[in-house]
Short mmCIF file of C-alpha atoms and ligand atoms in Angstrom, two decimals:
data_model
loop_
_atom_site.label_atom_id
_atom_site.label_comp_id
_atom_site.label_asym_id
_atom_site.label_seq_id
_atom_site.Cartn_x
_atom_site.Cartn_y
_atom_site.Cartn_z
CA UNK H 11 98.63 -44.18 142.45
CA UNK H 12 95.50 -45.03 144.15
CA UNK H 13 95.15 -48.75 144.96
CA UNK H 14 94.56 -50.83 141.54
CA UNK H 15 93.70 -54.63 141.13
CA UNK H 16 93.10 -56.24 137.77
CA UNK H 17 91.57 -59.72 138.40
CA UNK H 18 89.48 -62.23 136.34
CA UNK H 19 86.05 -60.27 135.49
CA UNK H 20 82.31 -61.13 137.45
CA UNK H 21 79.15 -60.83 136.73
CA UNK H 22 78.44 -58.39 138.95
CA UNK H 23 81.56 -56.53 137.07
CA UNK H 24 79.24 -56.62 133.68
CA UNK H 25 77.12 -52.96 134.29
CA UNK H 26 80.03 -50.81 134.39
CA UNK H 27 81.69 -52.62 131.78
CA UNK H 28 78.36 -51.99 129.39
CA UNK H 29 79.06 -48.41 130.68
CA UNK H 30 82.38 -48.31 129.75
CA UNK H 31 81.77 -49.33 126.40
CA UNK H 32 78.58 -47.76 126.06
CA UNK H 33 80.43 -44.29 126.26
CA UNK H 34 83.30 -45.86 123.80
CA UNK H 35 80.57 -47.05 121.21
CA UNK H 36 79.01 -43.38 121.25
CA UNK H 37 81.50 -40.79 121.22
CA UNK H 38 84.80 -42.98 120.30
CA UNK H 39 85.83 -44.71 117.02
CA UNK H 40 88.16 -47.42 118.39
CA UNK H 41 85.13 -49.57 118.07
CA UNK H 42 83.23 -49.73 114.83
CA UNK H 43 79.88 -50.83 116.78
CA UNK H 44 77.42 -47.88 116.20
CA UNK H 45 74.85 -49.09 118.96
CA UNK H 46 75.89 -49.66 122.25
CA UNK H 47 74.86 -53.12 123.28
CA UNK H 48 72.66 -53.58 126.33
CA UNK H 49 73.74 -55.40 129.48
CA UNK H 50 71.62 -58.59 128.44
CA UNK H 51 74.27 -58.42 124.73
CA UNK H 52 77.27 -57.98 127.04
CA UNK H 53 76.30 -60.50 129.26
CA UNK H 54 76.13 -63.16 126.69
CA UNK H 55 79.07 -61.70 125.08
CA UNK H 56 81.15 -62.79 128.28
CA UNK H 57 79.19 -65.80 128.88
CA UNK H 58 80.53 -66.92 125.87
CA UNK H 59 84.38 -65.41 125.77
CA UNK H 60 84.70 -67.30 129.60
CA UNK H 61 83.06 -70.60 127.97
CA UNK H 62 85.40 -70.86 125.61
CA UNK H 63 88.39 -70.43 127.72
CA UNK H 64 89.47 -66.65 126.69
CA UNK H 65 90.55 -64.46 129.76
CA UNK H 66 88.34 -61.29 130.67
CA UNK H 67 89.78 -59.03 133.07
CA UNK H 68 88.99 -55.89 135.02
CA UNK H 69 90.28 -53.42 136.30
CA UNK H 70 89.66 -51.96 139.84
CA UNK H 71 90.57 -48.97 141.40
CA UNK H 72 89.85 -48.16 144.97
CA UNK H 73 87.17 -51.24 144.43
CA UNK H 74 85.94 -49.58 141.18
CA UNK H 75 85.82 -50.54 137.87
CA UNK H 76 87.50 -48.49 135.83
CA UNK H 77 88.18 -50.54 132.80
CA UNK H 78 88.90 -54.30 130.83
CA UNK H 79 90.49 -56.04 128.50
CA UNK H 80 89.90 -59.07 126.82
CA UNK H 81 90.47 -61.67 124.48
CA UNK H 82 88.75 -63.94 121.82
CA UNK H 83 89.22 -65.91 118.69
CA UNK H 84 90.54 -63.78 115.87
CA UNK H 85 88.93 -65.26 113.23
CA UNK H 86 86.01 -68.69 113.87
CA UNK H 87 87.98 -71.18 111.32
CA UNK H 88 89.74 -73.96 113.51
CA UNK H 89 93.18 -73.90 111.93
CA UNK H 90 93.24 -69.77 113.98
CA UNK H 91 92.64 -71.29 117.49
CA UNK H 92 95.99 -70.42 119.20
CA UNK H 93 95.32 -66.85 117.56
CA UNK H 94 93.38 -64.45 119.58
CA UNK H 95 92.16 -60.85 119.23
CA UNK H 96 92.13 -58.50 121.89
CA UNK H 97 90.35 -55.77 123.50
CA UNK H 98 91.07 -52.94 125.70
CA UNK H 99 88.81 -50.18 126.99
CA UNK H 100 88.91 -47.78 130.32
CA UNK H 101 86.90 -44.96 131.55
CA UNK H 102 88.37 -41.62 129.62
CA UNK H 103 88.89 -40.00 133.18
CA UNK H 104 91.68 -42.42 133.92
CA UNK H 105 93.36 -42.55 130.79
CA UNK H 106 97.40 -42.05 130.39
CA UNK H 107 97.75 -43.55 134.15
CA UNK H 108 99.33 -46.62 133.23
CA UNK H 109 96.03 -48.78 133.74
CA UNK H 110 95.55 -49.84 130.48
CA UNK H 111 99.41 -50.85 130.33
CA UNK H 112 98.96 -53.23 133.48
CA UNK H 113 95.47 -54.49 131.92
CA UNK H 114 97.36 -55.37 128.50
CA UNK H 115 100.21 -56.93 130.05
CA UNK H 116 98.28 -59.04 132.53
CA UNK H 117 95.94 -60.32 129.22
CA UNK H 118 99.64 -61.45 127.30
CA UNK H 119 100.27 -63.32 130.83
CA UNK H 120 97.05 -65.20 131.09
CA UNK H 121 96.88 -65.55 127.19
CA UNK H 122 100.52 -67.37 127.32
CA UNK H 123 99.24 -69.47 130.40
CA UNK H 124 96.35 -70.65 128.09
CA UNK H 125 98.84 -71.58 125.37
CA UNK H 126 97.42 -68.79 122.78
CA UNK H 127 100.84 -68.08 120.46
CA UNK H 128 99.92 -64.79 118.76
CA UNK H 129 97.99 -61.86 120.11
CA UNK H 130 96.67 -59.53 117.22
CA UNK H 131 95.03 -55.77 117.62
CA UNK H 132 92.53 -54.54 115.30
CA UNK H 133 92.83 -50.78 116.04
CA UNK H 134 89.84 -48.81 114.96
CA UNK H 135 91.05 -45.36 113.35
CA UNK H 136 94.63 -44.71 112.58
CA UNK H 137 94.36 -41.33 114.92
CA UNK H 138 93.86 -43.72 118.43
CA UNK H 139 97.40 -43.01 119.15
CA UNK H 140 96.87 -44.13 122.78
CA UNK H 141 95.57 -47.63 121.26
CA UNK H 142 98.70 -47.46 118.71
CA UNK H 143 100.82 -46.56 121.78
CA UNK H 144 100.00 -48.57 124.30
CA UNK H 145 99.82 -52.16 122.18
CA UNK H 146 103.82 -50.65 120.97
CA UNK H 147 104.65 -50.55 124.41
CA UNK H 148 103.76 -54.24 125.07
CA UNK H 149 105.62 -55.49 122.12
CA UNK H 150 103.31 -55.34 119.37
CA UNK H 151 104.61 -54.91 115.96
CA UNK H 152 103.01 -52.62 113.39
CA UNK H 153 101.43 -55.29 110.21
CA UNK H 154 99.86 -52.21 108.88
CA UNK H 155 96.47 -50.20 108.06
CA UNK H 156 93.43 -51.03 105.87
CA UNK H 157 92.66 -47.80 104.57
CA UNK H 158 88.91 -46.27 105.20
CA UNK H 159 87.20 -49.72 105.56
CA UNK H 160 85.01 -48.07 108.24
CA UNK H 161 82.33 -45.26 107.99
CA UNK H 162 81.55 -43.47 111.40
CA UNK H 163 80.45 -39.86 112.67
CA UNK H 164 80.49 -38.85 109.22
CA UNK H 165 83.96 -39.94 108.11
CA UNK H 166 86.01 -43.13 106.38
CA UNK H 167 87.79 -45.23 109.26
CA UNK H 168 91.10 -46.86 108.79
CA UNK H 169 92.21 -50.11 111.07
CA UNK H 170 95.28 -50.50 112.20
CA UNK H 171 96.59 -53.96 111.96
CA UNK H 172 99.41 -54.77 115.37
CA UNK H 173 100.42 -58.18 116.03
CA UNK H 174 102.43 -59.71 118.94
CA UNK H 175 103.92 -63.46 119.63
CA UNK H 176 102.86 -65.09 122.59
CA UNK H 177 104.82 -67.08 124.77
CA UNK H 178 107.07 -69.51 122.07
CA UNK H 179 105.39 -68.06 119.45
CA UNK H 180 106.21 -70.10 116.23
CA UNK H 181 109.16 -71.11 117.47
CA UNK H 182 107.62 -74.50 118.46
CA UNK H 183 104.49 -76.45 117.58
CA UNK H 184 101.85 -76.35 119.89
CA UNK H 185 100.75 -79.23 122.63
CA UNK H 186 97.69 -80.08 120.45
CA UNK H 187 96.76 -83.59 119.50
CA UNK H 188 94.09 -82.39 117.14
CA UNK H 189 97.24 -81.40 114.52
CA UNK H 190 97.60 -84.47 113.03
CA UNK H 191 94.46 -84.82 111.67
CA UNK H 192 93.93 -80.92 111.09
CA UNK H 193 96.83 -80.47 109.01
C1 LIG L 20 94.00 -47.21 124.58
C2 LIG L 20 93.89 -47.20 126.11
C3 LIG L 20 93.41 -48.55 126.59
C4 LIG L 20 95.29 -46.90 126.66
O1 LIG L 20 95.23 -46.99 128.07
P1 LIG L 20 95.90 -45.87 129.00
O2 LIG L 20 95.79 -46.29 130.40
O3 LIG L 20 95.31 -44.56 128.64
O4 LIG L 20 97.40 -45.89 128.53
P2 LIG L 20 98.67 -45.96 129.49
O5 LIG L 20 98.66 -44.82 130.44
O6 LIG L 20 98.77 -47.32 130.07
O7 LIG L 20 99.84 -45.73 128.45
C5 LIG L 20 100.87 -46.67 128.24
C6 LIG L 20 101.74 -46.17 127.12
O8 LIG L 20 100.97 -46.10 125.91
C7 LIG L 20 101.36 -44.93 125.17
N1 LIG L 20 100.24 -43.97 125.14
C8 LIG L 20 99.15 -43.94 125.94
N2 LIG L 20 98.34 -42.94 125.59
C9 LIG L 20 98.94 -42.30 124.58
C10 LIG L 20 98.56 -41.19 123.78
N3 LIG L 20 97.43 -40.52 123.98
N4 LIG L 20 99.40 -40.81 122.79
C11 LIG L 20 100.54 -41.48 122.55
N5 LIG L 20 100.96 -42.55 123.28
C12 LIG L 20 100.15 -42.96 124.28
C13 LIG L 20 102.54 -44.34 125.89
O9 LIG L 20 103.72 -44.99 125.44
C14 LIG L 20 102.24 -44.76 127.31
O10 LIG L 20 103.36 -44.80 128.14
P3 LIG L 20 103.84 -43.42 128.85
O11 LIG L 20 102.64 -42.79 129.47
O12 LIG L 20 104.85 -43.92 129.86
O13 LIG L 20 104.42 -42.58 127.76
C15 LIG L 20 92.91 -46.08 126.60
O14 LIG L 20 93.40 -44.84 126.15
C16 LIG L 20 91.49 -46.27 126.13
O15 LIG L 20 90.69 -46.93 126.77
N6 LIG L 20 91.14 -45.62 124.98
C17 LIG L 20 89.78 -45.70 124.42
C18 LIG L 20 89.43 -47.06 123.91
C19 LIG L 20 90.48 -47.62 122.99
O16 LIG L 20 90.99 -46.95 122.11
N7 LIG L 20 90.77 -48.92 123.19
C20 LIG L 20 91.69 -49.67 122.35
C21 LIG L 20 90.90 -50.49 121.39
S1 LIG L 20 91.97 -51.34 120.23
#
């Protein structure tokens, strides 16, 4: 393979990741967005992913991007903050290379580093075998599918539900001094 890097995401990375999902948001049904958002919408979706302390990474090949993955909170409430949600999404030439394998397992790495403990995938359609395939392949466990909760391109969507432990998982309680007073 041609030389790859995946590294922390710039902003000069942010165009051809609105690209990216530009092309995912119009033809693909991983995502349930129906309009692609604009540079300025990515932008200050990053902005505020990196300011919370979620990793965003690209990844490069030959100096090009050619896709990312990322995480952020799963769901706002406080007692879900070492949960996170994740996303992955590269150019369709380049699929079934291995990329978005590297690009997941780097995300568990930097997710564990952060002291996240469970990783969860919200897979849009129950047909995105690659999606089902690749998050199976880093260790994620099948929860299960909500049936047709989405409505795209003229059809009823099912989610796919795949969760993974991160580092000690529940095995241990986290290094968080806000527990005693949030439990
Ligand atoms: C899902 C996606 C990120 C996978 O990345 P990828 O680089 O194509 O996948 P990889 O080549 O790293 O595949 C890793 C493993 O996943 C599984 N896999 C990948 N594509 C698959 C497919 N089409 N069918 C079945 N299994 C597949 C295989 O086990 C594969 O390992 P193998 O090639 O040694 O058999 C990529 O296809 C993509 O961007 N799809 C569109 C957007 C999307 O669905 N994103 C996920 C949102 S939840």
């Amino acid at each position: 393979m041609s030389l790859l890097e995946i590294r922390p995401t710039v902003p000069a990375d942010l165009p051809s990741i609105t690209e990216i999902y530009e092309h995912a948001v119009r033809f693909g049904t991983a995502t349930f967005e129906l309009v692609p958002p604009d540079l300025a919408e990515m932008t200050r979706r990053f902005a505020t992913l990196i300011d919370g302390g979620f990793p965003y990474l690209v990844a490069a090949l030959e100096g090009r991007v050619v896709g990312y993955a990322y995480v952020g909170p799963y769901r706002p409430r406080p007692a879900y903050r070492f949960t996170v949600e994740n996303s992955v999404y590269l150019r369709p030439a380049i699929h079934r290379r291995g990329i978005g394998l590297q690009l997941l397992q780097r995300l568990i790495t930097e997710c564990e580093a952060r002291g996240f403990r469970q990783m969860i995938a919200v897979i849009g359609d129950s047909a995105n075998a690659a999606s089902v395939g690749v998050h199976s392949r880093c260790g994620f466990q099948m929860i299960g599918t909500h049936p047709d909760v989405g409505f795209k391109f003229g059809r009823w969507l099912d989610t796919v539900m795949m969760q993974r432990a991160l580092g000690e998982g529940a095995t241990t309680l986290p290094a968080d001094d806000l527990i005693a007073v949030q439990r």
